[in-house]
Each structure stands twice: as structure tokens, then as C-alpha cells.
mmCIF file of C-alpha atoms in Angstrom:
data_model
loop_
_atom_site.group_PDB
_atom_site.id
_atom_site.type_symbol
_atom_site.label_atom_id
_atom_site.label_comp_id
_atom_site.label_asym_id
_atom_site.label_seq_id
_atom_site.Cartn_x
_atom_site.Cartn_y
_atom_site.Cartn_z
ATOM 1 C CA LYS A 816 79.647 77.154 31.435
ATOM 2 C CA PHE A 817 77.528 74.105 30.914
ATOM 3 C CA ARG A 818 76.306 72.639 34.181
ATOM 4 C CA LEU A 819 73.372 70.618 35.393
ATOM 5 C CA HIS A 820 70.853 72.519 37.505
ATOM 6 C CA LYS A 821 70.151 69.674 39.931
ATOM 7 C CA THR A 822 67.211 71.307 41.702
ATOM 8 C CA LEU A 823 65.435 72.153 38.464
ATOM 9 C CA TRP A 824 66.291 68.748 37.022
ATOM 10 C CA LYS A 825 64.686 66.984 39.982
ATOM 11 C CA LYS A 826 61.553 69.116 39.612
ATOM 12 C CA MET A 827 61.380 68.320 35.915
ATOM 13 C CA LEU A 828 61.697 64.591 36.543
ATOM 14 C CA ALA A 829 59.120 64.673 39.326
ATOM 15 C CA TYR A 830 56.693 66.376 36.950
ATOM 16 C CA THR A 831 57.367 64.497 33.716
ATOM 17 C CA LEU A 832 58.132 60.899 34.728
ATOM 18 C CA PRO A 833 54.537 60.304 35.907
ATOM 19 C CA LEU A 834 53.370 61.623 32.522
ATOM 20 C CA VAL A 835 55.500 58.945 30.868
ATOM 21 C CA ILE A 836 53.636 56.397 32.981
ATOM 22 C CA VAL A 837 50.362 58.019 31.922
ATOM 23 C CA GLY A 838 51.401 57.546 28.304
ATOM 24 C CA LEU A 839 52.385 53.916 28.824
ATOM 25 C CA GLY A 840 49.155 53.212 30.677
ATOM 26 C CA GLY A 841 47.225 54.812 27.854
ATOM 27 C CA MET A 842 48.987 52.529 25.369
ATOM 28 C CA ILE A 843 47.960 49.505 27.432
ATOM 29 C CA ASN A 844 44.361 50.661 27.374
ATOM 30 C CA ASP A 845 44.497 51.268 23.623
ATOM 31 C CA VAL A 846 46.220 48.162 22.278
ATOM 32 C CA SER A 847 46.126 45.419 24.927
ATOM 33 C CA ASP A 848 42.676 44.204 23.871
ATOM 34 C CA ARG A 849 43.799 43.436 20.307
ATOM 35 C CA ILE A 850 46.850 41.609 21.641
ATOM 36 C CA MET A 851 45.013 39.652 24.324
ATOM 37 C CA LEU A 852 41.937 38.716 22.280
ATOM 38 C CA PRO A 853 43.520 35.938 20.189
ATOM 39 C CA GLU A 854 45.452 34.679 23.224
ATOM 40 C CA PHE A 855 42.517 34.246 25.611
ATOM 41 C CA LEU A 856 39.741 33.271 23.202
ATOM 42 C CA ASN A 857 38.559 29.681 23.321
ATOM 43 C CA GLY A 858 38.569 27.766 20.060
ATOM 44 C CA ASP A 859 40.921 26.772 17.282
ATOM 45 C CA LEU A 860 43.344 29.085 15.527
ATOM 46 C CA GLU A 861 40.983 29.860 12.641
ATOM 47 C CA PHE A 862 38.163 30.858 14.985
ATOM 48 C CA ARG A 863 40.432 33.069 17.082
ATOM 49 C CA ASN A 864 41.850 34.778 14.015
ATOM 50 C CA THR A 865 38.366 35.357 12.600
ATOM 51 C CA GLN A 866 37.073 36.871 15.834
ATOM 52 C CA THR A 867 40.154 39.095 16.141
ATOM 53 C CA GLY A 868 39.690 40.216 12.559
ATOM 54 C CA ILE A 869 36.048 41.129 13.177
ATOM 55 C CA TYR A 870 37.059 43.154 16.229
ATOM 56 C CA ASN A 871 39.837 44.959 14.363
ATOM 57 C CA LEU A 872 37.558 45.799 11.439
ATOM 58 C CA ASN A 873 34.910 47.319 13.687
ATOM 59 C CA PHE A 874 37.578 49.053 15.734
ATOM 60 C CA LYS A 875 38.484 50.968 12.565
ATOM 61 C CA LEU A 876 35.045 52.584 12.637
ATOM 62 C CA ALA A 877 35.446 53.569 16.281
ATOM 63 C CA ALA A 878 38.926 54.879 15.534
ATOM 64 C CA LEU A 879 37.412 57.633 13.400
ATOM 65 C CA ILE A 880 36.475 59.521 16.560
ATOM 66 C CA ILE A 881 40.048 59.100 17.844
ATOM 67 C CA ILE A 882 41.299 61.245 14.965
ATOM 68 C CA PHE A 883 39.208 64.160 16.222
ATOM 69 C CA ILE A 884 40.315 63.615 19.830
ATOM 70 C CA GLN A 885 43.987 63.537 18.849
ATOM 71 C CA ALA A 886 43.590 66.753 16.844
ATOM 72 C CA PHE A 887 41.893 68.342 19.847
ATOM 73 C CA ARG A 888 44.733 67.278 22.147
ATOM 74 C CA MET A 889 47.354 68.909 19.950
ATOM 75 C CA GLY A 890 45.645 72.280 20.189
ATOM 76 C CA ALA A 891 44.221 72.052 23.695
ATOM 77 C CA GLU A 892 47.396 71.360 25.673
ATOM 78 C CA PRO A 893 49.153 74.695 24.908
ATOM 79 C CA PHE A 894 45.874 76.560 25.324
ATOM 80 C CA PHE A 895 45.169 75.025 28.727
ATOM 81 C CA ILE A 896 48.629 75.986 29.994
ATOM 82 C CA LYS A 897 48.449 79.510 28.597
ATOM 83 C CA GLN A 898 44.959 80.051 30.003
ATOM 84 C CA SER A 899 45.913 78.870 33.497
ATOM 85 C CA THR A 900 46.998 82.360 34.610
ATOM 86 C CA ASP A 901 43.561 83.797 33.846
ATOM 87 C CA LYS A 902 41.274 84.143 36.854
ATOM 88 C CA ASP A 903 38.373 82.789 34.790
ATOM 89 C CA ALA A 904 40.358 79.764 33.608
ATOM 90 C CA PRO A 905 38.133 77.205 35.403
ATOM 91 C CA LYS A 906 35.039 78.583 33.669
ATOM 92 C CA THR A 907 36.861 78.474 30.341
ATOM 93 C CA TYR A 908 37.873 74.840 30.900
ATOM 94 C CA ALA A 909 34.285 73.952 31.767
ATOM 95 C CA ARG A 910 32.998 75.647 28.633
ATOM 96 C CA ILE A 911 35.555 73.848 26.473
ATOM 97 C CA MET A 912 34.468 70.540 27.985
ATOM 98 C CA THR A 913 30.833 71.158 27.050
ATOM 99 C CA ILE A 914 31.687 72.158 23.487
ATOM 100 C CA PHE A 915 34.046 69.172 23.212
ATOM 101 C CA VAL A 916 31.283 66.762 24.231
ATOM 102 C CA ILE A 917 28.875 68.339 21.735
ATOM 103 C CA MET A 918 31.401 67.890 18.929
ATOM 104 C CA CYS A 919 32.066 64.301 20.030
ATOM 105 C CA CYS A 920 28.337 63.561 19.963
ATOM 106 C CA ILE A 921 28.167 64.862 16.403
ATOM 107 C CA GLY A 922 31.142 62.627 15.623
ATOM 108 C CA ILE A 923 29.439 59.608 17.224
ATOM 109 C CA LEU A 924 26.313 60.134 15.144
ATOM 110 C CA SER A 925 28.369 60.745 12.013
ATOM 111 C CA VAL A 926 29.966 57.317 12.468
ATOM 112 C CA LEU A 927 26.938 55.337 13.620
ATOM 113 C CA LEU A 928 24.391 56.764 11.186
ATOM 114 C CA PHE A 929 26.663 56.498 8.152
ATOM 115 C CA GLU A 930 28.391 53.253 8.952
ATOM 116 C CA ASP A 931 27.751 51.886 5.444
ATOM 117 C CA ILE A 932 29.672 54.778 3.897
ATOM 118 C CA TRP A 933 32.535 54.634 6.396
ATOM 119 C CA GLY A 934 32.609 50.867 6.071
ATOM 120 C CA TYR A 935 33.036 51.140 2.315
ATOM 121 C CA TYR A 936 35.706 53.811 2.653
ATOM 122 C CA ILE A 937 37.914 51.756 4.957
ATOM 123 C CA LYS A 938 37.143 48.539 3.029
ATOM 124 C CA VAL A 939 35.377 46.704 5.852
ATOM 125 C CA ASN A 940 32.179 46.221 3.873
ATOM 126 C CA LEU A 941 34.081 43.574 1.927
ATOM 127 C CA HIS A 942 33.755 41.348 5.005
ATOM 128 C CA PRO A 943 30.151 40.254 5.717
ATOM 129 C CA GLU A 944 31.171 38.942 9.149
ATOM 130 C CA ARG A 945 31.812 42.519 10.251
ATOM 131 C CA LYS A 946 28.067 43.156 10.548
ATOM 132 C CA ALA A 947 27.868 40.712 13.433
ATOM 133 C CA GLY A 948 30.456 42.737 15.312
ATOM 134 C CA PHE A 949 28.981 46.179 14.729
ATOM 135 C CA VAL A 950 27.306 45.902 18.138
ATOM 136 C CA ILE A 951 30.623 46.866 19.745
ATOM 137 C CA VAL A 952 31.057 50.102 17.762
ATOM 138 C CA PRO A 953 28.683 52.240 19.904
ATOM 139 C CA ILE A 954 30.437 50.921 23.027
ATOM 140 C CA LEU A 955 33.901 51.663 21.658
ATOM 141 C CA LEU A 956 32.850 55.123 20.500
ATOM 142 C CA LEU A 957 31.576 56.015 23.959
ATOM 143 C CA SER A 958 34.752 54.688 25.569
ATOM 144 C CA LYS A 959 36.886 56.857 23.277
ATOM 145 C CA VAL A 960 34.761 59.912 24.069
ATOM 146 C CA LEU A 961 35.282 59.189 27.764
ATOM 147 C CA TYR A 962 38.992 59.045 27.048
ATOM 148 C CA GLY A 963 38.715 62.534 25.521
ATOM 149 C CA ILE A 964 36.751 63.733 28.544
ATOM 150 C CA TYR A 965 39.460 62.309 30.801
ATOM 151 C CA TYR A 966 42.048 64.266 28.865
ATOM 152 C CA ASN A 967 40.051 67.442 29.495
ATOM 153 C CA LEU A 968 39.786 66.587 33.173
ATOM 154 C CA SER A 969 43.512 65.882 33.442
ATOM 155 C CA VAL A 970 44.286 69.597 33.221
ATOM 156 C CA TRP A 971 44.070 69.886 37.007
ATOM 157 C CA PHE A 972 46.925 67.520 37.864
ATOM 158 C CA LYS A 973 49.149 69.123 35.209
ATOM 159 C CA LEU A 974 48.523 72.628 36.538
ATOM 160 C CA GLU A 975 48.785 71.629 40.193
ATOM 161 C CA ASN A 976 51.959 69.560 39.759
ATOM 162 C CA LYS A 977 50.104 66.409 40.827
ATOM 163 C CA THR A 978 51.054 64.324 37.816
ATOM 164 C CA HIS A 979 51.776 61.350 40.081
ATOM 165 C CA ILE A 980 48.049 61.172 40.834
ATOM 166 C CA GLY A 981 47.340 61.063 37.111
ATOM 167 C CA ALA A 982 49.820 58.195 36.795
ATOM 168 C CA ILE A 983 48.072 56.256 39.573
ATOM 169 C CA ILE A 984 44.657 56.758 37.968
ATOM 170 C CA THR A 985 45.969 55.597 34.596
ATOM 171 C CA LEU A 986 47.710 52.539 36.054
ATOM 172 C CA VAL A 987 44.559 51.485 37.904
ATOM 173 C CA GLY A 988 42.626 51.959 34.664
ATOM 174 C CA ALA A 989 45.151 49.775 32.831
ATOM 175 C CA ALA A 990 44.817 47.126 35.551
ATOM 176 C CA ILE A 991 41.032 47.178 35.115
ATOM 177 C CA THR A 992 41.417 46.713 31.352
ATOM 178 C CA LEU A 993 43.813 43.792 31.712
ATOM 179 C CA THR A 994 41.781 42.086 34.441
ATOM 180 C CA LEU A 995 38.444 42.352 32.638
ATOM 181 C CA ASN A 996 39.960 41.109 29.394
ATOM 182 C CA ILE A 997 41.602 38.114 31.060
ATOM 183 C CA VAL A 998 38.439 37.154 32.932
ATOM 184 C CA PHE A 999 35.767 37.775 30.295
ATOM 185 C CA ILE A 1000 37.373 37.279 26.866
ATOM 186 C CA PRO A 1001 37.134 33.453 27.113
ATOM 187 C CA LYS A 1002 33.366 33.702 27.651
ATOM 188 C CA PHE A 1003 32.275 36.810 25.717
ATOM 189 C CA GLY A 1004 34.982 37.269 23.108
ATOM 190 C CA TYR A 1005 35.545 40.671 21.526
ATOM 191 C CA VAL A 1006 32.447 42.098 23.225
ATOM 192 C CA ALA A 1007 34.362 41.826 26.514
ATOM 193 C CA CYS A 1008 37.159 43.970 25.032
ATOM 194 C CA ALA A 1009 34.726 46.757 24.189
ATOM 195 C CA TRP A 1010 33.111 46.731 27.633
ATOM 196 C CA ALA A 1011 36.493 46.540 29.380
ATOM 197 C CA SER A 1012 37.552 49.718 27.570
ATOM 198 C CA LEU A 1013 34.318 51.464 28.576
ATOM 199 C CA VAL A 1014 34.620 50.435 32.231
ATOM 200 C CA CYS A 1015 38.268 51.500 32.323
ATOM 201 C CA TYR A 1016 37.682 54.997 30.966
ATOM 202 C CA SER A 1017 34.548 55.413 33.080
ATOM 203 C CA PHE A 1018 36.611 54.763 36.181
ATOM 204 C CA MET A 1019 39.337 57.176 35.045
ATOM 205 C CA VAL A 1020 36.822 59.942 34.332
ATOM 206 C CA ILE A 1021 35.050 59.547 37.676
ATOM 207 C CA ALA A 1022 38.291 59.292 39.666
ATOM 208 C CA SER A 1023 39.890 62.304 37.965
ATOM 209 C CA TYR A 1024 36.759 64.401 38.394
ATOM 210 C CA LEU A 1025 36.301 63.611 42.084
ATOM 211 C CA ILE A 1026 39.972 64.054 43.008
ATOM 212 C CA GLY A 1027 40.275 67.154 40.853
ATOM 213 C CA LYS A 1028 37.463 68.858 42.787
ATOM 214 C CA LYS A 1029 39.760 68.859 45.813
ATOM 215 C CA TYR A 1030 42.866 70.342 44.177
ATOM 216 C CA TYR A 1031 41.552 72.473 41.295
ATOM 217 C CA PRO A 1032 37.750 72.858 41.254
ATOM 218 C CA ILE A 1033 36.324 73.362 37.766
ATOM 219 C CA PRO A 1034 32.573 73.999 37.367
ATOM 220 C CA TYR A 1035 31.855 71.301 34.794
ATOM 221 C CA ASN A 1036 28.177 71.003 33.943
ATOM 222 C CA ILE A 1037 27.906 67.253 34.484
ATOM 223 C CA PRO A 1038 24.110 66.976 33.970
ATOM 224 C CA LYS A 1039 24.405 68.804 30.652
ATOM 225 C CA ILE A 1040 27.201 66.509 29.482
ATOM 226 C CA ILE A 1041 25.156 63.423 30.383
ATOM 227 C CA ILE A 1042 22.117 64.836 28.582
ATOM 228 C CA TYR A 1043 24.081 65.422 25.379
ATOM 229 C CA LEU A 1044 25.457 61.882 25.383
ATOM 230 C CA ALA A 1045 22.033 60.441 26.208
ATOM 231 C CA VAL A 1046 20.345 62.403 23.414
ATOM 232 C CA ALA A 1047 23.005 61.357 20.900
ATOM 233 C CA TYR A 1048 22.588 57.683 21.734
ATOM 234 C CA GLY A 1049 18.805 58.064 21.892
ATOM 235 C CA ILE A 1050 18.877 59.413 18.338
ATOM 236 C CA TYR A 1051 21.052 56.476 17.282
ATOM 237 C CA PHE A 1052 18.696 53.890 18.788
ATOM 238 C CA ILE A 1053 15.664 55.546 17.166
ATOM 239 C CA HIS A 1054 17.474 55.635 13.834
ATOM 240 C CA ASP A 1055 18.602 52.026 14.209
ATOM 241 C CA SER A 1056 15.073 50.804 14.954
ATOM 242 C CA PHE A 1057 13.790 51.419 11.441
ATOM 243 C CA ILE A 1058 16.764 51.981 9.137
ATOM 244 C CA ASP A 1059 16.982 48.267 8.275
ATOM 245 C CA ASN A 1060 13.724 48.638 6.371
ATOM 246 C CA ILE A 1061 15.356 51.188 4.042
ATOM 247 C CA ASP A 1062 16.924 49.601 0.982
ATOM 248 C CA THR A 1063 18.608 52.420 -0.934
ATOM 249 C CA LEU A 1064 21.884 53.947 0.209
ATOM 250 C CA LEU A 1065 20.781 57.453 -0.781
ATOM 251 C CA ALA A 1066 17.708 57.241 1.444
ATOM 252 C CA LYS A 1067 19.847 56.033 4.355
ATOM 253 C CA VAL A 1068 22.247 58.924 3.858
ATOM 254 C CA LEU A 1069 19.470 61.515 3.740
ATOM 255 C CA ILE A 1070 17.835 60.088 6.852
ATOM 256 C CA GLY A 1071 21.208 60.069 8.613
ATOM 257 C CA ILE A 1072 21.788 63.708 7.705
ATOM 258 C CA ALA A 1073 18.350 64.601 9.054
ATOM 259 C CA PHE A 1074 19.092 62.901 12.377
ATOM 260 C CA VAL A 1075 22.504 64.553 12.719
ATOM 261 C CA LEU A 1076 20.932 67.935 11.968
ATOM 262 C CA SER A 1077 18.274 67.253 14.595
ATOM 263 C CA PHE A 1078 20.998 66.839 17.222
ATOM 264 C CA ILE A 1079 22.753 70.025 16.099
ATOM 265 C CA ILE A 1080 19.464 71.954 16.300
ATOM 266 C CA PHE A 1081 18.832 70.502 19.755
ATOM 267 C CA ALA A 1082 22.305 71.579 20.928
ATOM 268 C CA LEU A 1083 21.889 75.088 19.512
ATOM 269 C CA PHE A 1084 18.596 75.611 21.283
ATOM 270 C CA TYR A 1085 19.459 73.785 24.493
ATOM 271 C CA ASP A 1086 22.745 75.621 24.921
ATOM 272 C CA ARG A 1087 22.140 78.981 23.313
ATOM 273 C CA LYS A 1088 24.240 80.825 25.899
ATOM 274 C CA GLU A 1089 27.253 78.588 25.244
ATOM 275 C CA PHE A 1090 27.268 79.257 21.522
ATOM 276 C CA SER A 1091 26.431 82.953 21.781
ATOM 277 C CA ALA A 1092 29.225 83.689 24.306
#
């Protein structure tokens, strides 16, 4: 006979309702900036619409890395759960994190070093004003990578039935996003939106990592992760320092490929054990 298993139902709700809050908080972090920007900007309607348009156009470039992160999430969630019964699961999670960051760094460079090609593909090169807003793309890319890192870190509260802690972290992150946008958009415009996103996800990563060490310790190689991100952005800044002197698109593409390959070679040599395992 059909009947409701009240005990199991309560356990299911206790586990899943906080994840709904996590999802809602994530939506706030993802879309609130584009909603709040035209509302809190100073200036007339035309100026606010123009600034919002510039932000949205550059956000399209940063969104390219989100596609990879979403694809990773679809495959990682079942794997994380299945792997949890293995005694070496923490080491596996740590290894996945390192490889994930390496792939994200390649994605960052693939966007930043070939922005003319991506810009043409998604039709943003038709808007000259977009160039003025490209300064936010590296910030947005890093914030989205931190979001992906947070997703990797979140495995501990899902395995330990501590999803309510994940909900609290996400809600505080959403509060940070909203507060920073309200306070700084009037003065700094869309740049404030990019930095608010970065600060939010930085907090969420740090909080999840520190709390997770108590409940489900995972031996993440934090120095190595920082080094990879630093090298990727170092390569971008070196590339950016002289690429403006290059006139032809083909030359820019070839130079971009060379820089991306240099990062891949660095990763292969720096982390030989990771790739040979």
C-alpha cells in the first residue's frame, strides 16, 4: 500500500531543502549584478543603459568559462557520491581539484588571449564601447573559477549531511554580493559588480575550505592551486603588455597559442606525478 515514510521524508527534507537555498543563493550571485546595475547607477537613462550593455557584453566573454564549469558539475556530482565509499576518496577529490584548476587556467587563457576571436563570435566586437569594459573580464573569469572551486569544496557538506552549513555560506555570500553592489555601484559602476562577485566567491571558498577541514578533511594542495592561477594571470599580463603593438589578427592568434602552450608545458613539468598517475 502507498504510504508516506515520515522518518525518511523528514531526513530527505533536512538534506535537500538547504540545497534549494544554495541554488537560490547561487542565482542571486549570478544575476543580481545585472539587475541592480541599472537601478543603482548614477546618471540618466541612456547612460545607465549603455553601462549595463557594456557589462553584459563583457560578461558574455566571462560566461565562456561557465560552460566548462557546468559541464564539469554534471559529471562530477555522481562521481563524488560514488567515490565516497572508497578509503582514498579524499585524495581523489584533492587530485580532481588540482586538475580542475589546471583546466580552468587553460580556459582563462583561451578567453583572455583570444578575446578578439571570441568577441567576433558572440558579436560583441560590433560595439566599440566594449573595449573600455574588457578590464572586468579577468576579474569575472577568476570569480567564476572560484565558484567552480567552491563547488568542488562543497562535496564535504553533501557527504556529511551538513547541507545547512552550505546554505549558510551561500546566503552570506549572497548578502556580500548585494551589499557591495548597493554601496559601490553608484561610484564605480560595472567594475563594482565584477569585484563584488570576486569577493563573494572568495569568501565562500575560504569559508567552505576552513569549515570542511573540521568535518571531512581533504588534502587539497592549496599552494599548488595558487601557483597555477598566479602563473596563468602572469602569462596574461605579459601577453597584454605587448600585444597592442601587433596589428594582424593571425599574429595575435599565433602568439596566443604560444602562450597557452607555454602554460600547458609548465603544468606538465610542474605536476608530472599528477598527470602520470
